[in-house]
CSV table of N, CA and C in Angstrom, one decimal:
chain,number,residue,atom,x,y,z
P,1,MET,N,-31.6,-16.4,1.3
P,1,MET,CA,-31.5,-14.9,1.6
P,1,MET,C,-32.5,-14.1,1.7
P,2,ILE,N,-32.4,-13.3,2.7
P,2,ILE,CA,-33.4,-12.4,3.1
P,2,ILE,C,-33.6,-11.2,2.5
P,3,ALA,N,-34.6,-10.6,1.8
P,3,ALA,CA,-34.4,-9.1,0.9
P,3,ALA,C,-36.0,-8.5,1.6
P,4,GLU,N,-35.6,-7.2,2.0
P,4,GLU,CA,-36.5,-6.3,2.5
P,4,GLU,C,-37.3,-5.8,0.9
P,5,GLN,N,-38.4,-6.0,0.9
P,5,GLN,CA,-39.3,-5.6,-0.4
P,5,GLN,C,-39.7,-4.1,-0.5
P,6,ASP,N,-39.9,-3.6,0.6
P,6,ASP,CA,-40.1,-1.9,0.5
P,6,ASP,C,-38.9,-1.3,0.7
P,7,PRO,N,-38.6,-0.6,-0.8
P,7,PRO,CA,-37.4,0.4,-0.9
P,7,PRO,C,-37.2,1.4,0.3
P,8,GLU,N,-38.1,2.0,0.8
P,8,GLU,CA,-37.9,3.0,2.0
P,8,GLU,C,-37.6,2.3,3.3
P,9,LYS,N,-38.1,0.8,3.5
P,9,LYS,CA,-37.5,0.1,4.6
P,9,LYS,C,-36.2,-0.2,4.4
P,10,ALA,N,-35.8,-0.6,3.6
P,10,ALA,CA,-34.5,-1.2,2.9
P,10,ALA,C,-33.6,0.0,2.9
P,11,GLY,N,-33.6,1.0,2.6
P,11,GLY,CA,-32.8,2.4,2.6
P,11,GLY,C,-32.6,2.6,4.1
P,12,SER,N,-34.0,2.7,5.1
P,12,SER,CA,-33.4,2.6,6.4
P,12,SER,C,-32.6,1.8,7.1
P,13,ASP,N,-32.8,0.1,6.5
P,13,ASP,CA,-31.9,-0.7,7.2
P,13,ASP,C,-30.6,-0.7,6.7
P,14,TYR,N,-30.2,-0.3,5.6
P,14,TYR,CA,-28.9,0.0,5.1
P,14,TYR,C,-28.3,1.1,6.0
P,15,ALA,N,-29.2,2.3,6.3
P,15,ALA,CA,-28.3,3.2,6.8
P,15,ALA,C,-28.1,2.9,8.2
P,16,GLN,N,-29.0,2.1,8.9
P,16,GLN,CA,-28.5,1.4,10.0
P,16,GLN,C,-27.3,0.6,10.4
P,17,ILE,N,-27.3,-0.4,9.2
P,17,ILE,CA,-26.3,-1.1,9.2
P,17,ILE,C,-24.8,-0.3,9.0
P,18,ASN,N,-25.0,0.6,8.0
P,18,ASN,CA,-23.9,1.7,7.8
P,18,ASN,C,-23.3,2.3,8.9
P,19,ARG,N,-24.4,2.9,9.9
P,19,ARG,CA,-24.1,3.6,11.0
P,19,ARG,C,-23.3,2.7,11.9
P,20,ARG,N,-23.7,1.4,11.9
P,20,ARG,CA,-23.1,0.3,13.2
P,20,ARG,C,-21.5,-0.2,12.7
P,21,ILE,N,-21.6,-0.4,11.3
P,21,ILE,CA,-20.3,-0.7,10.9
P,21,ILE,C,-19.3,0.5,10.9
P,22,SER,N,-19.8,1.4,10.7
P,22,SER,CA,-18.9,3.0,11.0
P,22,SER,C,-18.3,3.4,12.4
P,23,ASP,N,-19.3,2.9,13.1
P,23,ASP,CA,-19.1,3.2,14.3
P,23,ASP,C,-18.0,2.1,15.1
P,24,SER,N,-17.9,0.9,14.7
P,24,SER,CA,-16.6,0.0,15.0
P,24,SER,C,-15.7,0.0,14.4
P,25,ALA,N,-15.7,0.9,13.0
P,25,ALA,CA,-14.5,0.7,12.2
P,25,ALA,C,-13.1,1.6,12.9
P,26,ALA,N,-12.2,0.6,12.9
P,26,ALA,CA,-10.7,0.9,13.3
P,26,ALA,C,-10.2,2.1,11.9
P,27,TYR,N,-9.4,3.0,12.6
P,27,TYR,CA,-8.7,3.8,11.9
P,27,TYR,C,-7.0,3.3,11.6
P,28,LEU,N,-6.3,3.1,10.4
P,28,LEU,CA,-5.4,2.6,10.4
P,28,LEU,C,-4.3,3.5,9.5
P,29,PRO,N,-3.5,4.4,10.0
P,29,PRO,CA,-2.8,5.3,9.6
P,29,PRO,C,-1.9,4.8,8.3
P,30,ILE,N,-1.6,5.2,7.1
P,30,ILE,CA,-0.6,5.0,6.2
P,30,ILE,C,0.5,5.7,6.8
P,31,LEU,N,1.4,4.7,6.6
P,31,LEU,CA,2.8,5.0,7.0
P,31,LEU,C,3.6,5.1,5.8
P,32,PHE,N,4.7,6.1,5.7
P,32,PHE,CA,5.6,6.4,5.0
P,32,PHE,C,6.7,5.4,5.1
P,33,GLN,N,7.2,4.5,4.0
P,33,GLN,CA,7.8,3.7,4.1
P,33,GLN,C,9.5,4.4,3.7
P,34,LYS,N,10.4,3.9,4.6
P,34,LYS,CA,11.9,4.4,4.0
P,34,LYS,C,13.0,3.6,4.1
P,35,SER,N,13.9,3.1,3.3
P,35,SER,CA,14.6,2.2,3.1
P,35,SER,C,16.0,2.4,3.2
P,36,VAL,N,16.7,1.9,3.6
P,36,VAL,CA,18.2,2.6,3.2
P,36,VAL,C,18.8,1.2,2.2
P,37,LEU,N,19.6,2.2,1.4
P,37,LEU,CA,20.1,1.0,0.2
P,37,LEU,C,21.5,1.2,0.3
P,38,TRP,N,22.1,0.1,0.7
P,38,TRP,CA,23.9,0.1,1.2
P,38,TRP,C,24.1,-0.5,0.1
P,39,ARG,N,25.6,-0.1,-0.4
P,39,ARG,CA,26.3,-1.0,-1.0
P,39,ARG,C,27.7,-1.0,-0.8
P,40,GLY,N,28.3,-2.1,-1.4
P,40,GLY,CA,30.0,-2.1,-1.5
P,40,GLY,C,30.5,-0.8,-2.0
P,41,SER,N,31.9,-0.7,-1.7
P,41,SER,CA,32.5,0.4,-2.5
P,41,SER,C,33.1,-0.3,-4.0
P,42,ARG,N,33.5,-1.5,-3.8
P,42,ARG,CA,33.4,-2.4,-5.3
P,42,ARG,C,32.2,-2.3,-6.3
P,43,LEU,N,31.4,-1.6,-6.0
P,43,LEU,CA,29.9,-2.0,-6.9
P,43,LEU,C,30.2,-1.0,-7.9
P,44,THR,N,29.8,-1.3,-9.3
P,44,THR,CA,30.0,-0.3,-10.2
P,44,THR,C,28.7,-0.1,-11.2
P,45,ASN,N,28.4,0.7,-11.8
P,45,ASN,CA,27.0,0.7,-12.9
P,45,ASN,C,26.1,0.9,-11.9
P,46,VAL,N,26.0,1.6,-11.1
P,46,VAL,CA,25.1,1.8,-10.0
P,46,VAL,C,23.7,2.6,-10.4
P,47,TYR,N,22.6,2.1,-10.7
P,47,TYR,CA,21.7,2.9,-11.2
P,47,TYR,C,20.5,2.9,-10.4
P,48,THR,N,19.5,3.9,-9.8
P,48,THR,CA,18.1,3.2,-9.2
P,48,THR,C,17.1,3.5,-10.0
P,49,SER,N,16.3,3.0,-10.0
P,49,SER,CA,14.9,2.8,-10.5
P,49,SER,C,13.8,4.1,-10.1
P,50,ASP,N,12.7,4.6,-10.7
P,50,ASP,CA,12.1,5.4,-10.6
P,50,ASP,C,11.6,5.6,-9.1
P,51,PRO,N,11.2,6.8,-8.6
P,51,PRO,CA,10.6,6.9,-7.2
P,51,PRO,C,9.4,5.6,-7.1
P,52,SER,N,8.5,5.5,-7.9
P,52,SER,CA,7.7,4.5,-7.9
P,52,SER,C,8.1,3.0,-7.4
P,53,TRP,N,9.1,2.7,-7.6
P,53,TRP,CA,9.7,1.5,-7.0
P,53,TRP,C,10.6,1.7,-5.8
P,54,GLN,N,10.5,2.8,-5.1
P,54,GLN,CA,11.2,3.5,-4.4
P,54,GLN,C,12.7,3.6,-4.4
P,55,GLY,N,12.9,3.6,-5.6
P,55,GLY,CA,14.4,3.9,-6.0
P,55,GLY,C,15.4,2.8,-5.9
P,56,ALA,N,14.6,1.6,-6.1
P,56,ALA,CA,15.3,0.3,-6.0
P,56,ALA,C,16.6,0.3,-7.1
P,57,TYR,N,17.8,-0.7,-6.7
P,57,TYR,CA,18.8,-0.7,-7.6
P,57,TYR,C,18.2,-1.3,-9.0
P,58,ASP,N,18.9,-1.1,-9.8
P,58,ASP,CA,18.8,-1.8,-11.5
P,58,ASP,C,19.8,-2.9,-11.3
P,59,TYR,N,19.6,-4.2,-10.9
P,59,TYR,CA,20.6,-5.1,-10.9
P,59,TYR,C,20.6,-5.6,-12.3
P,60,VAL,N,20.2,-5.3,-13.2
P,60,VAL,CA,20.4,-5.7,-14.6
P,60,VAL,C,22.4,-5.2,-15.0
P,61,SER,N,22.1,-4.1,-14.5
P,61,SER,CA,23.5,-3.4,-14.8
P,61,SER,C,24.4,-3.0,-14.1
P,62,LEU,N,24.3,-3.8,-12.7
P,62,LEU,CA,25.4,-4.0,-11.8
P,62,LEU,C,26.6,-4.6,-11.8
P,63,GLY,N,27.7,-4.0,-11.4
P,63,GLY,CA,28.8,-4.8,-12.0
P,63,GLY,C,29.7,-4.5,-10.5
P,64,VAL,N,31.1,-5.5,-10.6
P,64,VAL,CA,31.9,-5.2,-9.5
P,64,VAL,C,33.3,-4.9,-9.8
P,65,SER,N,33.7,-4.1,-9.4
P,65,SER,CA,35.2,-3.7,-9.7
P,65,SER,C,36.5,-4.6,-9.1
P,66,LYS,N,37.5,-4.9,-9.7
P,66,LYS,CA,38.4,-5.9,-8.9
P,66,LYS,C,39.2,-5.0,-7.7
């Protein structure tokens, strides 16, 4: 492992490395995920979870009418 002993030189080296990495960094936008929750007309006891789970169905309570 190579290590710079002089703190001033090490700081300069790290700044140069940081600049080079930042110049080549890619920007990835954060996308908003939207899901469609479809259900049949015979489904009963339909509840959704809190928004942190994207409103997913509570599968434990689901039922089906005759």
